CSV table of C-alpha atoms in Angstrom, one decimal:
chain,number,residue,atom,x,y,z
U,1,ASN,CA,-1.1,-17.0,11.3
U,2,ALA,CA,-1.4,-16.7,7.7
U,3,GLY,CA,-2.2,-13.2,7.5
U,4,VAL,CA,-3.5,-11.9,4.2
U,5,THR,CA,-3.2,-14.8,1.2
U,6,GLN,CA,-3.9,-14.6,-2.1
U,7,THR,CA,-3.7,-17.2,-5.0
U,8,PRO,CA,-2.3,-17.4,-7.8
U,9,LYS,CA,1.0,-15.6,-7.7
U,10,PHE,CA,1.5,-15.2,-11.0
U,11,GLN,CA,-0.8,-15.3,-14.0
U,12,VAL,CA,-1.0,-15.0,-17.9
U,13,LEU,CA,-4.3,-14.4,-19.4
U,14,LYS,CA,-5.0,-13.8,-23.2
U,15,THR,CA,-7.1,-10.6,-24.0
U,16,GLY,CA,-10.7,-11.0,-23.4
U,17,GLN,CA,-10.4,-14.1,-20.9
U,18,SER,CA,-11.9,-14.0,-17.6
U,19,MET,CA,-10.4,-15.1,-14.4
U,20,THR,CA,-10.7,-14.6,-10.4
U,21,LEU,CA,-8.5,-13.4,-7.8
U,22,GLN,CA,-8.6,-14.9,-4.6
U,23,CYS,CA,-8.2,-13.0,-1.4
U,24,ALA,CA,-8.2,-14.6,2.2
U,25,GLN,CA,-8.0,-13.0,5.2
U,26,ASP,CA,-7.9,-15.3,8.9
U,27,MET,CA,-7.9,-12.1,11.4
U,28,ASN,CA,-11.3,-11.7,11.5
U,29,HIS,CA,-11.0,-8.0,9.5
U,30,GLU,CA,-13.7,-6.0,9.2
U,31,TYR,CA,-11.9,-3.9,6.3
U,32,MET,CA,-10.9,-5.6,2.8
U,33,SER,CA,-9.3,-4.0,-0.2
U,34,TRP,CA,-8.2,-4.1,-4.0
U,35,TYR,CA,-5.6,-2.5,-5.0
U,36,ARG,CA,-3.4,-2.2,-8.5
U,37,GLN,CA,0.0,-0.6,-8.0
U,38,ASP,CA,2.0,0.4,-11.6
U,39,PRO,CA,5.2,1.4,-12.1
U,40,GLY,CA,5.5,5.2,-10.9
U,41,MET,CA,1.9,5.2,-9.9
U,42,GLY,CA,1.7,4.0,-5.9
U,43,LEU,CA,-1.0,1.7,-5.4
U,44,ARG,CA,-4.5,2.9,-6.7
U,45,LEU,CA,-7.6,1.4,-4.9
U,46,ILE,CA,-9.8,-1.0,-7.3
U,47,HIS,CA,-12.6,-2.0,-4.6
U,48,TYR,CA,-13.0,-2.4,-1.1
U,49,SER,CA,-15.6,-3.8,1.1
U,50,VAL,CA,-16.3,-3.2,5.1
U,51,GLY,CA,-18.1,-6.1,5.9
U,52,ALA,CA,-19.7,-9.4,4.1
U,53,GLY,CA,-22.2,-8.2,2.1
U,54,ILE,CA,-20.8,-4.6,1.8
U,55,THR,CA,-18.2,-3.5,-1.3
U,56,ASP,CA,-18.1,-0.1,-3.1
U,57,GLN,CA,-15.6,1.1,-5.7
U,58,GLY,CA,-12.7,3.1,-5.2
U,59,GLU,CA,-10.6,5.0,-7.9
U,60,VAL,CA,-10.0,2.2,-10.9
U,61,PRO,CA,-13.0,0.2,-10.6
U,62,ASN,CA,-13.9,-0.8,-14.5
U,63,GLY,CA,-13.6,-3.7,-15.6
U,64,TYR,CA,-13.5,-5.5,-12.4
U,65,ASN,CA,-16.1,-6.9,-9.9
U,66,VAL,CA,-15.9,-8.2,-6.5
U,67,SER,CA,-18.3,-9.8,-3.8
U,68,ARG,CA,-17.7,-10.6,0.0
U,69,SER,CA,-20.2,-13.4,1.0
U,70,THR,CA,-17.9,-14.0,4.4
U,71,THR,CA,-15.8,-11.9,6.0
U,72,GLU,CA,-12.8,-13.9,5.1
U,73,ASP,CA,-13.2,-14.2,1.5
U,74,PHE,CA,-12.9,-11.0,-1.1
U,75,PRO,CA,-11.9,-12.5,-4.4
U,76,LEU,CA,-11.3,-9.8,-7.9
U,77,ARG,CA,-12.8,-10.7,-11.1
U,78,LEU,CA,-11.7,-9.5,-14.1
U,79,LEU,CA,-14.6,-9.8,-16.3
U,80,SER,CA,-12.7,-9.5,-20.1
U,81,ALA,CA,-9.1,-9.1,-20.0
U,82,ALA,CA,-7.4,-5.9,-21.2
U,83,PRO,CA,-3.5,-4.9,-21.8
U,84,SER,CA,-4.2,-2.0,-20.1
U,85,GLN,CA,-5.0,-4.8,-17.1
U,86,THR,CA,-1.1,-6.0,-16.6
U,87,SER,CA,-0.3,-5.0,-13.1
U,88,VAL,CA,0.4,-6.3,-9.8
U,89,TYR,CA,-2.2,-7.0,-7.9
U,90,PHE,CA,-2.6,-6.8,-4.0
U,91,CYS,CA,-5.6,-7.6,-1.3
U,92,ALA,CA,-5.1,-6.2,2.1
U,93,SER,CA,-7.3,-6.2,5.4
U,94,SER,CA,-7.7,-4.1,8.3
U,95,PRO,CA,-9.4,-4.6,11.8
U,96,ASP,CA,-11.5,-1.1,11.1
U,97,SER,CA,-12.7,1.0,8.3
U,98,LEU,CA,-12.5,4.3,9.3
U,99,GLY,CA,-8.7,4.4,8.9
U,100,ASN,CA,-7.4,4.4,12.4
U,101,GLN,CA,-5.4,1.2,11.4
U,102,PRO,CA,-2.4,0.3,8.8
U,103,GLN,CA,-3.4,-2.6,6.2
U,104,HIS,CA,-2.1,-5.6,5.8
U,105,PHE,CA,-0.8,-7.0,2.8
U,106,GLY,CA,-0.9,-9.9,0.9
U,107,ASP,CA,1.9,-11.3,-1.4
U,108,GLY,CA,0.3,-10.0,-4.7
U,109,THR,CA,-0.6,-11.5,-7.6
U,110,ARG,CA,1.3,-10.0,-11.1
U,111,LEU,CA,-1.1,-10.3,-14.0
U,112,SER,CA,-0.1,-10.1,-17.5
U,113,ILE,CA,-2.6,-9.4,-20.2
U,114,LEU,CA,-1.3,-10.6,-23.9
X,1,ALA,CA,-9.1,14.4,-2.7
X,2,GLN,CA,-6.1,14.6,-1.4
X,3,SER,CA,-2.5,13.6,-2.7
X,4,VAL,CA,0.6,12.2,-1.8
X,5,SER,CA,4.2,13.7,-3.2
X,6,GLN,CA,7.0,11.8,-2.9
X,7,HIS,CA,9.8,14.0,-4.8
X,8,ASN,CA,12.7,11.0,-4.7
X,9,HIS,CA,11.6,8.7,-7.3
X,10,HIS,CA,15.2,6.9,-7.1
X,11,VAL,CA,17.9,7.1,-4.3
X,12,ILE,CA,21.2,5.5,-4.4
X,13,LEU,CA,23.2,5.4,-1.3
X,14,SER,CA,26.3,3.9,-0.1
X,15,GLU,CA,26.1,1.5,3.2
X,16,ALA,CA,26.6,3.8,6.1
X,17,ALA,CA,25.0,6.9,4.4
X,18,SER,CA,21.9,9.1,6.4
X,19,LEU,CA,18.8,8.8,4.8
X,20,GLU,CA,15.9,10.9,4.5
X,21,LEU,CA,12.4,10.1,1.8
X,22,GLY,CA,10.5,13.3,1.3
X,23,CYS,CA,6.8,13.0,2.1
X,24,ASN,CA,4.0,16.0,1.6
X,25,TYR,CA,0.3,15.6,1.4
X,26,SER,CA,-2.4,18.2,0.6
X,27,TYR,CA,-5.1,17.9,3.8
X,28,GLY,CA,-5.9,20.4,5.7
X,29,GLY,CA,-7.5,18.5,8.2
X,30,THR,CA,-6.0,15.7,10.9
X,31,VAL,CA,-4.8,12.9,8.8
X,32,ASN,CA,-3.2,9.5,9.6
X,33,LEU,CA,0.4,9.1,8.4
X,34,PHE,CA,2.4,5.8,7.0
X,35,TRP,CA,5.6,4.4,6.0
X,36,TYR,CA,5.2,1.4,3.9
X,37,VAL,CA,8.5,-0.3,2.6
X,38,GLN,CA,8.0,-3.1,0.0
X,39,TYR,CA,11.3,-5.7,-0.2
X,40,PRO,CA,11.7,-7.4,-3.9
X,41,GLY,CA,9.2,-9.4,-5.2
X,42,GLN,CA,7.5,-9.3,-1.5
X,43,HIS,CA,4.2,-7.5,0.5
X,44,LEU,CA,4.2,-3.8,1.4
X,45,GLN,CA,4.8,-3.9,5.2
X,46,LEU,CA,4.2,-1.2,7.8
X,47,LEU,CA,7.8,0.3,8.9
X,48,LEU,CA,5.6,2.8,11.0
X,49,LYS,CA,2.6,5.4,11.4
X,50,TYR,CA,1.6,8.6,13.3
X,51,PHE,CA,-1.7,8.9,14.5
X,52,SER,CA,-1.4,11.7,17.5
X,53,GLY,CA,0.9,12.8,20.0
X,54,ASP,CA,4.6,13.1,19.2
X,55,PRO,CA,5.4,14.0,16.2
X,56,LEU,CA,8.6,12.2,15.6
X,57,VAL,CA,7.9,8.3,15.3
X,58,LYS,CA,9.8,5.8,15.7
X,59,GLY,CA,9.6,2.6,13.6
X,60,ILE,CA,11.1,-0.9,12.9
X,61,LYS,CA,14.7,-1.2,11.7
X,62,GLY,CA,15.7,2.1,13.2
X,63,PHE,CA,12.9,3.9,10.8
X,64,GLU,CA,12.0,7.5,12.1
X,65,ALA,CA,9.7,9.7,10.8
X,66,GLU,CA,9.1,13.4,11.9
X,67,PHE,CA,5.2,14.7,10.9
X,68,ILE,CA,5.8,18.6,10.6
X,69,LYS,CA,2.1,19.9,10.5
X,70,SER,CA,3.0,23.1,8.9
X,71,LYS,CA,5.2,21.5,6.1
X,72,PHE,CA,2.7,18.7,5.9
X,73,SER,CA,5.5,16.7,6.0
X,74,PHE,CA,6.2,13.0,7.3
X,75,ASN,CA,10.0,12.6,6.0
X,76,LEU,CA,11.4,9.5,6.8
X,77,ARG,CA,15.1,9.4,7.7
X,78,LYS,CA,17.6,6.4,9.2
X,79,PRO,CA,20.9,7.7,10.5
X,80,SER,CA,22.8,5.1,8.8
X,81,VAL,CA,21.4,2.6,5.7
X,82,GLN,CA,22.2,-0.8,5.0
X,83,TRP,CA,22.3,-3.0,2.1
X,84,SER,CA,19.2,-5.1,3.0
X,85,ASP,CA,17.4,-2.0,3.1
X,86,THR,CA,16.9,-1.9,-0.5
X,87,ALA,CA,13.6,-1.7,-1.0
X,88,GLU,CA,10.8,0.9,-2.5
X,89,TYR,CA,9.8,2.7,0.2
X,90,PHE,CA,6.1,3.5,0.2
X,91,CYS,CA,4.4,6.9,2.0
X,92,ALA,CA,0.9,6.8,2.8
X,93,VAL,CA,-2.4,9.2,4.4
X,94,ASN,CA,-5.7,8.8,5.3
X,95,PRO,CA,-7.7,11.8,7.1
X,96,GLY,CA,-8.6,11.3,10.5
X,97,GLY,CA,-12.3,10.3,10.8
X,98,GLY,CA,-12.8,9.7,7.8
X,99,SER,CA,-12.9,6.0,6.0
X,100,ALA,CA,-10.5,3.4,4.9
X,101,ARG,CA,-11.0,3.8,1.6
X,102,GLN,CA,-9.6,7.8,1.9
X,103,LEU,CA,-6.2,5.4,2.0
X,104,THR,CA,-3.4,7.6,-0.5
X,105,PHE,CA,-0.3,6.3,-1.7
X,106,GLY,CA,2.6,8.3,-2.3
X,107,SER,CA,4.3,7.4,-6.2
X,108,GLY,CA,6.6,5.5,-3.6
X,109,THR,CA,10.6,5.8,-3.5
X,110,GLN,CA,13.1,3.7,-4.6
X,111,LEU,CA,16.4,3.2,-2.4
X,112,THR,CA,19.4,1.1,-3.6
X,113,VAL,CA,22.4,0.9,-1.3
X,114,LEU,CA,25.4,0.7,-2.5
X,115,PRO,CA,27.6,-2.4,-0.4
């Protein structure tokens, strides 16, 4: 059982480049989310989805886009990378969107913007 | 919006010492409470959760937490830590009957256990 799979694990970009962080889950979870983790700040929600075709903004959405064409996949796109987006990114999923179940996290993507 | 405070940013203990990590939240209604652990280079894993019932919750690896509603606290404890407990610990709170998007994390506590 793979759980939540994120690729790539590491990435270095130049300012202004774009890229997509991939996230897939095989648990048929309806809720998926993207967080960024910065030192001393815990995890902050970027975007989330309550089901295929439905996405919405979290706490820090600027500079990021998401889509959810299938239940399994929830890619995160950086439109024009900026040094402030240097962070560790975690994708998570949960069986329900009401917050009554714990979220399952992927292994993370460590992203550096030069 | 609710907030979660973890007052200890870095805790250093020797093996076999007892551990207590503080977590306080600011939300007046019912809450779902979580402690997650992140071992070096790994993803967050659930240690334990509280939704309702007995306020003393037991989790994996000998950890437990006590929900004290009057103090808005959900402190994590372990009677005797091991070197392998070295990790970062995150408290998280979700309003009951709300949305998963409302899950709020504390800033984390780095625990270092010396052999």
